[in-house]
mmCIF file of C-alpha atoms and ligand atoms in Angstrom:
data_model
loop_
_atom_site.group_PDB
_atom_site.id
_atom_site.type_symbol
_atom_site.label_atom_id
_atom_site.label_comp_id
_atom_site.label_asym_id
_atom_site.label_seq_id
_atom_site.Cartn_x
_atom_site.Cartn_y
_atom_site.Cartn_z
ATOM 1 C CA MET A 1 -30.783 -16.127 -97.126
ATOM 2 C CA GLU A 2 -32.475 -17.624 -94.051
ATOM 3 C CA GLU A 3 -30.334 -20.782 -94.479
ATOM 4 C CA LEU A 4 -27.196 -18.701 -94.569
ATOM 5 C CA ARG A 5 -28.256 -16.929 -91.392
ATOM 6 C CA LYS A 6 -28.807 -20.303 -89.683
ATOM 7 C CA VAL A 7 -25.358 -21.537 -90.726
ATOM 8 C CA PHE A 8 -23.857 -18.290 -89.480
ATOM 9 C CA LEU A 9 -25.613 -18.625 -86.119
ATOM 10 C CA LEU A 10 -24.492 -22.236 -85.848
ATOM 11 C CA ILE A 11 -20.861 -21.218 -86.423
ATOM 12 C CA LEU A 12 -21.201 -18.498 -83.787
ATOM 13 C CA PHE A 13 -22.643 -21.047 -81.376
ATOM 14 C CA LEU A 14 -19.820 -23.540 -82.002
ATOM 15 C CA LEU A 15 -17.221 -20.791 -81.551
ATOM 16 C CA SER A 16 -18.682 -19.696 -78.238
ATOM 17 C CA ALA A 17 -19.014 -23.314 -77.086
ATOM 18 C CA ALA A 18 -15.328 -23.849 -77.911
ATOM 19 C CA GLU A 19 -14.566 -20.675 -75.979
ATOM 20 C CA THR A 20 -16.336 -21.843 -72.808
ATOM 21 C CA ARG A 21 -14.607 -25.223 -73.042
ATOM 22 C CA SER A 22 -11.211 -23.587 -73.548
ATOM 23 C CA GLU A 23 -8.220 -24.567 -71.465
ATOM 24 C CA PRO A 24 -6.956 -22.441 -68.563
ATOM 25 C CA GLN A 25 -4.008 -20.111 -69.265
ATOM 26 C CA VAL A 26 -1.707 -22.460 -67.332
ATOM 27 C CA PRO A 27 -2.176 -26.227 -66.887
ATOM 28 C CA CYS A 28 -1.794 -26.089 -63.108
ATOM 29 C CA PHE A 29 -1.859 -23.856 -60.037
ATOM 30 C CA PHE A 30 -0.215 -24.752 -56.700
ATOM 31 C CA ILE A 31 -0.937 -22.798 -53.528
ATOM 32 C CA PHE A 32 1.069 -22.465 -50.312
ATOM 33 C CA GLY A 33 -0.085 -20.226 -47.487
ATOM 34 C CA ASP A 34 -2.150 -19.571 -44.388
ATOM 35 C CA SER A 35 -5.792 -18.881 -43.545
ATOM 36 C CA LEU A 36 -6.006 -16.141 -46.173
ATOM 37 C CA VAL A 37 -6.006 -18.871 -48.835
ATOM 38 C CA ASP A 38 -6.738 -22.119 -46.935
ATOM 39 C CA ASN A 39 -9.748 -23.863 -48.490
ATOM 40 C CA GLY A 40 -10.324 -26.701 -46.056
ATOM 41 C CA ASN A 41 -6.972 -28.219 -45.106
ATOM 42 C CA ASN A 42 -7.567 -27.533 -41.404
ATOM 43 C CA ASN A 43 -11.053 -29.083 -41.297
ATOM 44 C CA GLY A 44 -9.804 -32.368 -39.853
ATOM 45 C CA LEU A 45 -7.209 -30.854 -37.515
ATOM 46 C CA LEU A 46 -7.351 -30.168 -33.795
ATOM 47 C CA THR A 47 -7.140 -26.383 -33.951
ATOM 48 C CA LEU A 48 -8.962 -23.153 -33.201
ATOM 49 C CA ALA A 49 -7.942 -22.023 -36.707
ATOM 50 C CA ARG A 50 -10.951 -23.553 -38.418
ATOM 51 C CA ALA A 51 -13.779 -22.028 -40.388
ATOM 52 C CA ASN A 52 -15.984 -24.876 -41.599
ATOM 53 C CA TYR A 53 -19.052 -23.546 -39.834
ATOM 54 C CA MET A 54 -21.704 -20.910 -40.512
ATOM 55 C CA PRO A 55 -21.587 -17.998 -41.117
ATOM 56 C CA TYR A 56 -18.196 -18.645 -42.796
ATOM 57 C CA GLY A 57 -18.964 -19.511 -46.401
ATOM 58 C CA VAL A 58 -22.432 -17.947 -46.197
ATOM 59 C CA ASP A 59 -21.945 -16.531 -49.723
ATOM 60 C CA PHE A 60 -20.010 -19.531 -51.067
ATOM 61 C CA SER A 61 -21.660 -21.862 -53.587
ATOM 62 C CA ASP A 62 -21.279 -24.929 -51.327
ATOM 63 C CA GLY A 63 -21.610 -23.149 -47.976
ATOM 64 C CA PRO A 64 -18.929 -23.420 -45.269
ATOM 65 C CA SER A 65 -15.880 -25.231 -46.681
ATOM 66 C CA GLY A 66 -13.102 -24.171 -44.355
ATOM 67 C CA ARG A 67 -12.454 -20.895 -46.187
ATOM 68 C CA PHE A 68 -11.932 -18.085 -43.671
ATOM 69 C CA ASN A 69 -14.397 -15.554 -45.107
ATOM 70 C CA ASN A 70 -17.928 -15.293 -46.461
ATOM 71 C CA GLY A 71 -17.125 -16.492 -49.995
ATOM 72 C CA ARG A 72 -14.133 -16.943 -52.261
ATOM 73 C CA THR A 73 -10.497 -16.384 -51.302
ATOM 74 C CA THR A 74 -8.029 -14.510 -53.525
ATOM 75 C CA VAL A 75 -6.739 -17.792 -54.972
ATOM 76 C CA ASP A 76 -10.298 -18.881 -55.828
ATOM 77 C CA VAL A 77 -10.763 -15.647 -57.774
ATOM 78 C CA LEU A 78 -7.312 -16.035 -59.349
ATOM 79 C CA ALA A 79 -8.158 -19.589 -60.443
ATOM 80 C CA GLN A 80 -11.253 -18.198 -62.174
ATOM 81 C CA LEU A 81 -9.309 -15.344 -63.791
ATOM 82 C CA LEU A 82 -6.758 -17.894 -65.042
ATOM 83 C CA GLY A 83 -9.612 -19.795 -66.680
ATOM 84 C CA PHE A 84 -9.893 -22.827 -64.389
ATOM 85 C CA ARG A 85 -13.391 -24.266 -64.412
ATOM 86 C CA ASN A 86 -13.109 -25.556 -60.834
ATOM 87 C CA PHE A 87 -11.438 -24.230 -57.720
ATOM 88 C CA ILE A 88 -8.070 -25.813 -56.885
ATOM 89 C CA PRO A 89 -8.790 -28.702 -54.451
ATOM 90 C CA PRO A 90 -7.343 -28.784 -50.915
ATOM 91 C CA TYR A 91 -4.500 -31.235 -50.268
ATOM 92 C CA SER A 92 -6.523 -32.902 -47.475
ATOM 93 C CA THR A 93 -9.165 -34.256 -49.864
ATOM 94 C CA VAL A 94 -7.578 -34.099 -53.334
ATOM 95 C CA GLN A 95 -8.172 -37.095 -55.601
ATOM 96 C CA ARG A 96 -5.268 -38.740 -57.420
ATOM 97 C CA ASN A 97 -6.574 -37.781 -60.849
ATOM 98 C CA GLU A 98 -7.050 -34.124 -59.843
ATOM 99 C CA VAL A 99 -3.434 -33.337 -58.949
ATOM 100 C CA LEU A 100 -2.488 -32.470 -62.533
ATOM 101 C CA ARG A 101 -4.474 -29.204 -62.260
ATOM 102 C CA GLY A 102 -2.811 -28.231 -59.008
ATOM 103 C CA VAL A 103 -3.325 -28.532 -55.275
ATOM 104 C CA ASN A 104 -3.928 -26.060 -52.442
ATOM 105 C CA PHE A 105 -1.617 -26.823 -49.491
ATOM 106 C CA ALA A 106 -2.492 -23.720 -47.420
ATOM 107 C CA SER A 107 -3.265 -24.129 -43.737
ATOM 108 C CA GLY A 108 -4.754 -21.635 -41.281
ATOM 109 C CA ALA A 109 -2.306 -20.428 -38.585
ATOM 110 C CA ALA A 110 0.695 -21.653 -40.595
ATOM 111 C CA GLY A 111 3.883 -19.674 -40.901
ATOM 112 C CA ILE A 112 7.397 -19.816 -42.225
ATOM 113 C CA ARG A 113 8.650 -20.885 -38.791
ATOM 114 C CA ASP A 114 7.511 -24.301 -37.601
ATOM 115 C CA GLU A 115 6.421 -23.082 -34.139
ATOM 116 C CA THR A 116 4.310 -20.231 -35.538
ATOM 117 C CA GLY A 117 0.591 -20.699 -34.840
ATOM 118 C CA ASN A 118 1.094 -23.402 -32.186
ATOM 119 C CA ASN A 119 -0.931 -21.194 -29.822
ATOM 120 C CA LEU A 120 -3.994 -22.106 -31.924
ATOM 121 C CA GLY A 121 -3.311 -25.842 -32.320
ATOM 122 C CA GLU A 122 -2.425 -28.083 -35.251
ATOM 123 C CA HIS A 123 -1.657 -26.813 -38.763
ATOM 124 C CA TYR A 124 0.717 -27.482 -41.652
ATOM 125 C CA SER A 125 3.747 -25.180 -41.592
ATOM 126 C CA PHE A 126 5.413 -23.974 -44.790
ATOM 127 C CA THR A 127 8.001 -26.766 -44.357
ATOM 128 C CA GLU A 128 5.234 -29.403 -44.180
ATOM 129 C CA GLN A 129 3.408 -27.864 -47.134
ATOM 130 C CA VAL A 130 6.563 -28.232 -49.235
ATOM 131 C CA GLU A 131 6.810 -31.881 -48.082
ATOM 132 C CA HIS A 132 3.195 -32.405 -49.190
ATOM 133 C CA PHE A 133 4.087 -30.947 -52.572
ATOM 134 C CA ARG A 134 7.045 -33.366 -52.771
ATOM 135 C CA GLN A 135 4.567 -36.249 -52.344
ATOM 136 C CA VAL A 136 2.258 -34.809 -54.992
ATOM 137 C CA VAL A 137 5.175 -34.557 -57.448
ATOM 138 C CA GLN A 138 5.709 -38.316 -56.978
ATOM 139 C CA VAL A 139 2.016 -38.926 -57.757
ATOM 140 C CA ILE A 140 2.264 -36.840 -60.936
ATOM 141 C CA ARG A 141 5.477 -38.668 -61.889
ATOM 142 C CA ARG A 142 3.648 -42.013 -61.683
ATOM 143 C CA LEU A 143 0.730 -40.609 -63.695
ATOM 144 C CA PHE A 144 3.332 -39.667 -66.347
ATOM 145 C CA GLN A 145 4.818 -43.222 -66.387
ATOM 146 C CA ARG A 146 7.972 -41.888 -64.640
ATOM 147 C CA ASN A 147 8.829 -39.759 -67.697
ATOM 148 C CA ASP A 148 10.856 -36.975 -66.048
ATOM 149 C CA THR A 149 10.998 -34.875 -69.210
ATOM 150 C CA LYS A 150 7.228 -34.795 -69.251
ATOM 151 C CA LEU A 151 7.071 -34.182 -65.484
ATOM 152 C CA PHE A 152 9.427 -31.161 -65.510
ATOM 153 C CA ASP A 153 7.849 -29.772 -68.651
ATOM 154 C CA HIS A 154 4.453 -29.890 -66.914
ATOM 155 C CA LEU A 155 5.632 -28.376 -63.614
ATOM 156 C CA SER A 156 7.540 -25.594 -65.364
ATOM 157 C CA LYS A 157 4.238 -24.262 -66.743
ATOM 158 C CA CYS A 158 2.417 -24.189 -63.389
ATOM 159 C CA ILE A 159 1.922 -21.081 -61.278
ATOM 160 C CA PHE A 160 3.086 -21.330 -57.664
ATOM 161 C CA PHE A 161 1.369 -18.922 -55.274
ATOM 162 C CA ILE A 162 3.127 -18.414 -51.938
ATOM 163 C CA GLY A 163 1.383 -16.336 -49.270
ATOM 164 C CA MET A 164 3.434 -16.864 -46.120
ATOM 165 C CA GLY A 165 4.573 -14.768 -43.176
ATOM 166 C CA SER A 166 1.537 -13.015 -41.651
ATOM 167 C CA ASN A 167 1.324 -15.517 -38.810
ATOM 168 C CA ASP A 168 5.034 -15.253 -38.085
ATOM 169 C CA TYR A 169 4.109 -11.761 -36.880
ATOM 170 C CA LEU A 170 0.489 -12.181 -35.705
ATOM 171 C CA ASN A 171 0.813 -15.580 -34.054
ATOM 172 C CA ASN A 172 4.443 -15.378 -33.059
ATOM 173 C CA TYR A 173 6.518 -12.160 -32.914
ATOM 174 C CA PHE A 174 3.726 -9.915 -31.631
ATOM 175 C CA MET A 175 2.477 -12.507 -29.142
ATOM 176 C CA PRO A 176 5.202 -12.151 -26.488
ATOM 177 C CA ASN A 177 3.269 -14.055 -23.824
ATOM 178 C CA TYR A 178 3.555 -17.214 -25.869
ATOM 179 C CA TYR A 179 6.690 -16.784 -28.023
ATOM 180 C CA THR A 180 10.192 -15.524 -27.243
ATOM 181 C CA THR A 181 11.078 -14.303 -30.748
ATOM 182 C CA SER A 182 10.522 -10.610 -29.936
ATOM 183 C CA SER A 183 13.083 -10.790 -27.136
ATOM 184 C CA ASP A 184 15.431 -12.976 -29.183
ATOM 185 C CA TYR A 185 15.417 -10.811 -32.326
ATOM 186 C CA SER A 186 15.052 -7.204 -33.428
ATOM 187 C CA PRO A 187 12.477 -6.708 -36.245
ATOM 188 C CA THR A 188 15.361 -6.504 -38.737
ATOM 189 C CA THR A 189 17.043 -9.707 -37.549
ATOM 190 C CA TYR A 190 13.696 -11.506 -37.322
ATOM 191 C CA SER A 191 12.866 -10.627 -40.909
ATOM 192 C CA ALA A 192 16.312 -11.870 -42.001
ATOM 193 C CA VAL A 193 15.801 -15.152 -40.142
ATOM 194 C CA LEU A 194 12.346 -15.620 -41.707
ATOM 195 C CA LEU A 195 13.642 -14.880 -45.190
ATOM 196 C CA GLU A 196 16.505 -17.326 -44.767
ATOM 197 C CA ASP A 197 13.940 -20.097 -44.160
ATOM 198 C CA TYR A 198 11.708 -18.769 -46.958
ATOM 199 C CA SER A 199 14.651 -18.757 -49.370
ATOM 200 C CA ARG A 200 15.624 -22.335 -48.445
ATOM 201 C CA LEU A 201 12.051 -23.577 -49.050
ATOM 202 C CA LEU A 202 11.780 -21.624 -52.293
ATOM 203 C CA ASN A 203 14.988 -23.319 -53.425
ATOM 204 C CA GLN A 204 13.425 -26.697 -52.646
ATOM 205 C CA LEU A 205 10.365 -25.803 -54.736
ATOM 206 C CA TYR A 206 12.680 -24.792 -57.573
ATOM 207 C CA GLU A 207 14.562 -28.112 -57.267
ATOM 208 C CA LEU A 208 11.210 -29.908 -57.439
ATOM 209 C CA GLY A 209 10.367 -28.099 -60.678
ATOM 210 C CA ALA A 210 8.708 -24.747 -59.870
ATOM 211 C CA ARG A 211 9.524 -22.131 -62.525
ATOM 212 C CA LYS A 212 6.718 -19.560 -62.217
ATOM 213 C CA VAL A 213 6.443 -18.284 -58.676
ATOM 214 C CA ALA A 214 4.376 -15.461 -57.183
ATOM 215 C CA ALA A 215 5.619 -14.433 -53.723
ATOM 216 C CA ILE A 216 2.868 -12.541 -51.950
ATOM 217 C CA GLY A 217 3.911 -9.677 -49.664
ATOM 218 C CA LEU A 218 2.223 -9.087 -46.316
ATOM 219 C CA GLY A 219 -0.698 -6.687 -45.913
ATOM 220 C CA GLU A 220 -1.022 -3.851 -43.396
ATOM 221 C CA ILE A 221 -1.392 -6.190 -40.428
ATOM 222 C CA GLY A 222 -1.196 -3.259 -38.004
ATOM 223 C CA CYS A 223 -4.568 -2.107 -39.397
ATOM 224 C CA ILE A 224 -6.644 -5.304 -39.150
ATOM 225 C CA PRO A 225 -9.587 -5.224 -36.673
ATOM 226 C CA TYR A 226 -7.772 -7.636 -34.336
ATOM 227 C CA GLU A 227 -4.822 -5.265 -33.931
ATOM 228 C CA LEU A 228 -7.025 -2.154 -33.798
ATOM 229 C CA ALA A 229 -8.914 -3.780 -30.933
ATOM 230 C CA ARG A 230 -5.668 -4.560 -29.110
ATOM 231 C CA LEU A 231 -4.336 -1.051 -29.607
ATOM 232 C CA SER A 232 -5.749 0.581 -26.494
ATOM 233 C CA SER A 233 -5.715 4.353 -26.281
ATOM 234 C CA SER A 234 -2.990 4.146 -23.627
ATOM 235 C CA ASN A 235 -0.412 2.636 -25.989
ATOM 236 C CA ASN A 236 -1.613 4.526 -29.083
ATOM 237 C CA LYS A 237 1.390 6.853 -29.069
ATOM 238 C CA THR A 238 1.794 7.454 -32.794
ATOM 239 C CA GLY A 239 -1.666 8.988 -33.135
ATOM 240 C CA SER A 240 -2.138 6.777 -36.177
ATOM 241 C CA ARG A 241 -5.244 4.785 -36.961
ATOM 242 C CA CYS A 242 -3.150 1.628 -36.951
ATOM 243 C CA ASN A 243 -0.477 -0.109 -34.908
ATOM 244 C CA GLU A 244 2.565 1.376 -36.632
ATOM 245 C CA LYS A 245 5.026 -0.757 -34.678
ATOM 246 C CA ILE A 246 3.578 -3.814 -36.418
ATOM 247 C CA ASN A 247 3.387 -2.112 -39.805
ATOM 248 C CA LYS A 248 7.046 -1.089 -39.517
ATOM 249 C CA ALA A 249 8.109 -4.678 -38.857
ATOM 250 C CA ILE A 250 5.940 -5.889 -41.776
ATOM 251 C CA ASN A 251 7.560 -3.352 -44.081
ATOM 252 C CA ILE A 252 11.035 -4.603 -43.228
ATOM 253 C CA PHE A 253 9.931 -8.127 -44.171
ATOM 254 C CA ASN A 254 8.307 -6.973 -47.422
ATOM 255 C CA ILE A 255 11.407 -5.053 -48.525
ATOM 256 C CA GLY A 256 13.487 -8.169 -47.852
ATOM 257 C CA LEU A 257 11.011 -10.364 -49.744
ATOM 258 C CA LEU A 258 11.210 -8.093 -52.804
ATOM 259 C CA LYS A 259 15.026 -8.252 -52.635
ATOM 260 C CA MET A 260 14.835 -12.031 -52.449
ATOM 261 C CA VAL A 261 12.601 -12.144 -55.538
ATOM 262 C CA LYS A 262 15.140 -10.013 -57.419
ATOM 263 C CA ARG A 263 17.989 -12.288 -56.314
ATOM 264 C CA PHE A 264 16.113 -15.418 -57.434
ATOM 265 C CA ASN A 265 15.485 -13.846 -60.826
ATOM 266 C CA ARG A 266 19.212 -13.123 -61.172
ATOM 267 C CA ASP A 267 20.322 -16.585 -60.018
ATOM 268 C CA MET A 268 17.712 -18.758 -61.740
ATOM 269 C CA GLU A 269 17.662 -17.718 -65.356
ATOM 270 C CA ASP A 270 15.168 -20.381 -66.414
ATOM 271 C CA ALA A 271 12.555 -19.221 -63.871
ATOM 272 C CA MET A 272 10.407 -16.166 -63.152
ATOM 273 C CA PHE A 273 9.636 -14.908 -59.668
ATOM 274 C CA ILE A 274 7.227 -12.052 -59.044
ATOM 275 C CA TYR A 275 6.398 -10.019 -55.949
ATOM 276 C CA VAL A 276 2.783 -9.069 -55.245
ATOM 277 C CA ASN A 277 2.617 -5.945 -53.117
ATOM 278 C CA THR A 278 -0.385 -6.623 -50.887
ATOM 279 C CA TYR A 279 0.705 -3.825 -48.560
ATOM 280 C CA GLU A 280 0.225 -1.172 -51.270
ATOM 281 C CA SER A 281 -3.007 -2.798 -52.411
ATOM 282 C CA SER A 282 -4.440 -2.796 -48.892
ATOM 283 C CA LYS A 283 -3.478 0.872 -48.448
ATOM 284 C CA ASP A 284 -5.259 1.660 -51.706
ATOM 285 C CA LEU A 285 -8.354 -0.259 -50.573
ATOM 286 C CA VAL A 286 -8.581 1.857 -47.413
ATOM 287 C CA LYS A 287 -7.688 5.144 -49.084
ATOM 288 C CA ASN A 288 -10.251 4.667 -51.839
ATOM 289 C CA ALA A 289 -12.691 2.659 -49.744
ATOM 290 C CA MET A 290 -15.771 4.554 -50.933
ATOM 291 C CA ALA A 291 -14.887 4.098 -54.598
ATOM 292 C CA TYR A 292 -14.518 0.350 -53.998
ATOM 293 C CA GLY A 293 -17.877 0.232 -52.191
ATOM 294 C CA PHE A 294 -16.555 -0.187 -48.642
ATOM 295 C CA SER A 295 -18.259 1.949 -46.023
ATOM 296 C CA VAL A 296 -16.644 0.074 -43.087
ATOM 297 C CA VAL A 297 -12.884 -0.559 -42.988
ATOM 298 C CA GLU A 298 -12.076 -0.802 -39.265
ATOM 299 C CA LYS A 299 -14.561 -3.439 -38.119
ATOM 300 C CA GLY A 300 -15.098 -7.034 -39.083
ATOM 301 C CA CYS A 301 -18.531 -7.907 -40.523
ATOM 302 C CA CYS A 302 -18.680 -10.751 -38.005
ATOM 303 C CA GLY A 303 -17.019 -10.892 -34.587
ATOM 304 C CA VAL A 304 -17.217 -9.841 -30.970
ATOM 305 C CA GLY A 305 -15.953 -6.869 -28.967
ATOM 306 C CA ARG A 306 -14.108 -3.716 -29.966
ATOM 307 C CA ASN A 307 -13.953 -3.400 -33.771
ATOM 308 C CA ASN A 308 -15.593 -6.871 -33.866
ATOM 309 C CA GLY A 309 -11.947 -7.762 -33.491
ATOM 310 C CA GLN A 310 -11.496 -9.129 -29.981
ATOM 311 C CA ILE A 311 -13.084 -12.511 -30.611
ATOM 312 C CA THR A 312 -13.411 -13.861 -34.115
ATOM 313 C CA CYS A 313 -16.691 -14.799 -35.807
ATOM 314 C CA LEU A 314 -18.380 -17.503 -33.692
ATOM 315 C CA PRO A 315 -20.458 -20.468 -34.920
ATOM 316 C CA LEU A 316 -23.933 -19.371 -36.021
ATOM 317 C CA GLN A 317 -23.274 -15.747 -35.117
ATOM 318 C CA THR A 318 -25.281 -13.275 -37.194
ATOM 319 C CA PRO A 319 -22.925 -11.233 -39.414
ATOM 320 C CA CYS A 320 -23.486 -7.620 -40.528
ATOM 321 C CA ALA A 321 -26.313 -7.098 -43.022
ATOM 322 C CA ASN A 322 -24.296 -6.058 -46.068
ATOM 323 C CA HIS A 323 -21.179 -8.215 -46.414
ATOM 324 C CA SER A 324 -19.715 -6.426 -49.421
ATOM 325 C CA SER A 325 -19.781 -3.029 -47.698
ATOM 326 C CA HIS A 326 -17.113 -4.297 -45.268
ATOM 327 C CA LEU A 327 -13.421 -4.577 -46.073
ATOM 328 C CA PHE A 328 -13.021 -7.192 -43.319
ATOM 329 C CA TRP A 329 -15.141 -10.255 -42.764
ATOM 330 C CA ASP A 330 -13.774 -11.006 -39.279
ATOM 331 C CA ALA A 331 -10.934 -9.877 -37.002
ATOM 332 C CA PHE A 332 -8.269 -11.076 -39.461
ATOM 333 C CA HIS A 333 -9.656 -11.826 -42.904
ATOM 334 C CA PRO A 334 -10.920 -9.673 -45.788
ATOM 335 C CA THR A 335 -14.397 -10.222 -47.234
ATOM 336 C CA GLU A 336 -14.919 -11.885 -50.596
ATOM 337 C CA ALA A 337 -15.520 -8.392 -52.027
ATOM 338 C CA ALA A 338 -12.028 -7.325 -50.915
ATOM 339 C CA ASN A 339 -10.478 -10.604 -52.106
ATOM 340 C CA GLN A 340 -11.940 -9.948 -55.532
ATOM 341 C CA ILE A 341 -10.043 -6.638 -55.692
ATOM 342 C CA TYR A 342 -6.777 -8.097 -54.331
ATOM 343 C CA ALA A 343 -6.937 -10.910 -56.876
ATOM 344 C CA THR A 344 -7.715 -8.637 -59.810
ATOM 345 C CA LYS A 345 -4.802 -6.353 -58.935
ATOM 346 C CA ALA A 346 -2.418 -9.308 -58.682
ATOM 347 C CA TYR A 347 -3.774 -10.708 -61.941
ATOM 348 C CA ASN A 348 -3.664 -7.709 -64.249
ATOM 349 C CA SER A 349 -2.487 -4.520 -62.548
ATOM 350 C CA THR A 350 0.018 -2.653 -64.694
ATOM 351 C CA SER A 351 1.240 -0.579 -61.745
ATOM 352 C CA SER A 352 4.669 -1.491 -60.378
ATOM 353 C CA LEU A 353 3.260 -0.474 -57.001
ATOM 354 C CA ASP A 354 1.058 -3.599 -57.098
ATOM 355 C CA VAL A 355 3.204 -6.166 -58.895
ATOM 356 C CA TYR A 356 6.927 -6.543 -59.674
ATOM 357 C CA PRO A 357 8.271 -7.110 -62.296
ATOM 358 C CA MET A 358 5.023 -8.363 -63.876
ATOM 359 C CA ASN A 359 1.486 -9.425 -63.008
ATOM 360 C CA ILE A 360 0.123 -12.976 -62.801
ATOM 361 C CA LYS A 361 -1.486 -12.753 -66.230
ATOM 362 C CA GLN A 362 1.943 -12.000 -67.718
ATOM 363 C CA LEU A 363 3.532 -14.681 -65.528
ATOM 364 C CA ALA A 364 1.130 -17.193 -67.065
ATOM 365 C CA LEU A 365 2.334 -16.229 -70.544
ATOM 366 C CA ALA A 366 6.039 -15.961 -69.619
HETATM 367 C C1 NAG B 401 8.674 -38.462 -72.406
HETATM 368 O O1 NAG B 401 7.863 -37.328 -72.646
HETATM 369 C C2 NAG B 401 8.352 -36.525 -73.696
HETATM 370 C C3 NAG B 401 7.548 -35.214 -73.687
HETATM 371 O O2 NAG B 401 6.191 -35.448 -73.479
HETATM 372 C C4 NAG B 401 8.264 -37.289 -74.992
HETATM 373 O O3 NAG B 401 8.708 -36.501 -76.072
HETATM 374 C C5 NAG B 401 9.137 -38.540 -74.855
HETATM 375 O O4 NAG B 401 8.986 -39.349 -75.999
HETATM 376 C C6 NAG B 401 8.748 -39.346 -73.618
HETATM 377 N N1 NAG B 401 9.736 -40.383 -73.399
HETATM 378 C C7 NAG B 401 9.395 -41.656 -73.274
HETATM 379 C C8 NAG B 401 10.523 -42.592 -73.014
HETATM 380 O O5 NAG B 401 8.240 -42.031 -73.361
HETATM 381 C C1 NAG B 402 -5.053 6.532 -32.106
HETATM 382 O O1 NAG B 402 -5.060 7.955 -31.885
HETATM 383 C C2 NAG B 402 -5.475 8.736 -33.011
HETATM 384 C C3 NAG B 402 -5.322 10.213 -32.665
HETATM 385 O O2 NAG B 402 -5.711 10.458 -31.373
HETATM 386 C C4 NAG B 402 -6.910 8.369 -33.375
HETATM 387 O O3 NAG B 402 -7.309 9.120 -34.510
HETATM 388 C C5 NAG B 402 -6.940 6.870 -33.691
HETATM 389 O O4 NAG B 402 -8.276 6.492 -33.980
HETATM 390 C C6 NAG B 402 -6.422 6.059 -32.523
HETATM 391 N N1 NAG B 402 -6.374 4.651 -32.924
HETATM 392 C C7 NAG B 402 -7.011 3.685 -32.275
HETATM 393 C C8 NAG B 402 -6.885 2.318 -32.820
HETATM 394 O O5 NAG B 402 -7.658 3.891 -31.247
HETATM 395 C C1 NAG B 403 -24.282 -3.330 -50.077
HETATM 396 O O1 NAG B 403 -23.034 -2.640 -50.227
HETATM 397 C C2 NAG B 403 -22.623 -2.484 -51.573
HETATM 398 C C3 NAG B 403 -21.226 -1.908 -51.562
HETATM 399 O O2 NAG B 403 -21.113 -0.837 -50.655
HETATM 400 C C4 NAG B 403 -23.644 -1.591 -52.299
HETATM 401 O O3 NAG B 403 -23.267 -1.447 -53.632
HETATM 402 C C5 NAG B 403 -25.019 -2.243 -52.193
HETATM 403 O O4 NAG B 403 -25.985 -1.373 -52.737
HETATM 404 C C6 NAG B 403 -25.398 -2.567 -50.759
HETATM 405 N N1 NAG B 403 -26.601 -3.377 -50.733
HETATM 406 C C7 NAG B 403 -27.617 -3.141 -49.919
HETATM 407 C C8 NAG B 403 -28.776 -4.077 -50.012
HETATM 408 O O5 NAG B 403 -27.627 -2.212 -49.124
HETATM 409 C C1 NAG B 404 -8.471 -6.932 -65.332
HETATM 410 O O1 NAG B 404 -9.325 -8.060 -65.309
HETATM 411 C C2 NAG B 404 -10.633 -7.771 -64.880
HETATM 412 C C3 NAG B 404 -11.369 -9.083 -64.724
HETATM 413 O O2 NAG B 404 -11.272 -9.877 -65.877
HETATM 414 C C4 NAG B 404 -11.296 -6.838 -65.893
HETATM 415 O O3 NAG B 404 -12.587 -6.504 -65.465
HETATM 416 C C5 NAG B 404 -10.452 -5.576 -66.009
HETATM 417 O O4 NAG B 404 -10.962 -4.756 -67.030
HETATM 418 C C6 NAG B 404 -8.999 -5.900 -66.316
HETATM 419 N N1 NAG B 404 -8.206 -4.697 -66.219
HETATM 420 C C7 NAG B 404 -7.206 -4.440 -67.052
HETATM 421 C C8 NAG B 404 -6.441 -3.166 -66.791
HETATM 422 O O5 NAG B 404 -6.914 -5.165 -67.974
#
């Protein structure tokens, strides 16, 4: 009897060992975006959009890495939910043999438009990120002995995460002292111009082999500490908590992005595009802040001035005591606690308010 029990326990052990060694739900995960998902690509660049210093990364396993919050970004959490054992490496330091699992091309201050973010210094725009992906595809092709069947089969199973556009508003359209876009375009025309570029780059990714794409909508940028700090009582005409002029412009973009996703799904029958509604998710996070454990939603945990939003978190500055009680880590970026919720919603929410027409878990299986 005792022998039988030992055999049984051994089988259980082997099963659980096989489970922990199991493969991720998709072979690879490619990331395009800005500081919300950058994991170190700006570390070697001449830019103010850098975060490889304390207290950024204070709750991250390896300390400051270039991630723009206290811990993991949404794509770090998503990589874990998808079953990856390691985080997806940044393009700037990726090793040749790592590219099969995916690469993170995201760069702080980057936007859809090439000039976006120039006020902060160097970065890799969406266009450059797609060029970097083109180079990576050539590396994979060589690893596959130039077998294009194998290459396209591999790429068609990967998830492509695209979080682009916030800076085209933050560090472009709503920065009229530096950029002319707000006098050149109405919010509607500007959104159309952005989506034209977005669509062209998405087409290039499709041509290169992308078949499972998650397009991430923009959050309530009019409600981030940076914008709350800029919204002085004199120009707070709407009586709202947030800058509704910005939110209105963001909404126009998001509606257009959803339309674009629908069009791509109609036109490319062998691919699946999904829209992740960050705007709804961020509204939910504020509305149900207490239930999510957030007691502070208007102020960054680390920063200077009104709402801790006038100057972003400085090197060696002491952050707030309880990081996970804050929705925002600094003037612009959510805390790891908030990223965990954003990622989980994108991964397995069944509400069409959060994800359309399916979530990332279903996209992995599609
Ligand atoms: C290319 O890869 C495919 C799929 O892995 C395989 O079936 C095929 O035999 C390969 N072709 C060559 C020429 O090696
Ligand atoms: C704008 O005004 C409303 C109503 O007076 C107030 O509740 C809100 O806090 C103000 N927003 C900011 C950012 O000052
Ligand atoms: C920090 O905040 C979280 C979320 O609000 C709460 O659950 C936790 O008890 C707090 N920790 C401390 C030490 O106050
Ligand atoms: C979504 O995934 C999270 C993390 O694995 C899990 O805790 C949660 O129960 C899941 N929710 C649903 C609705 O499946």
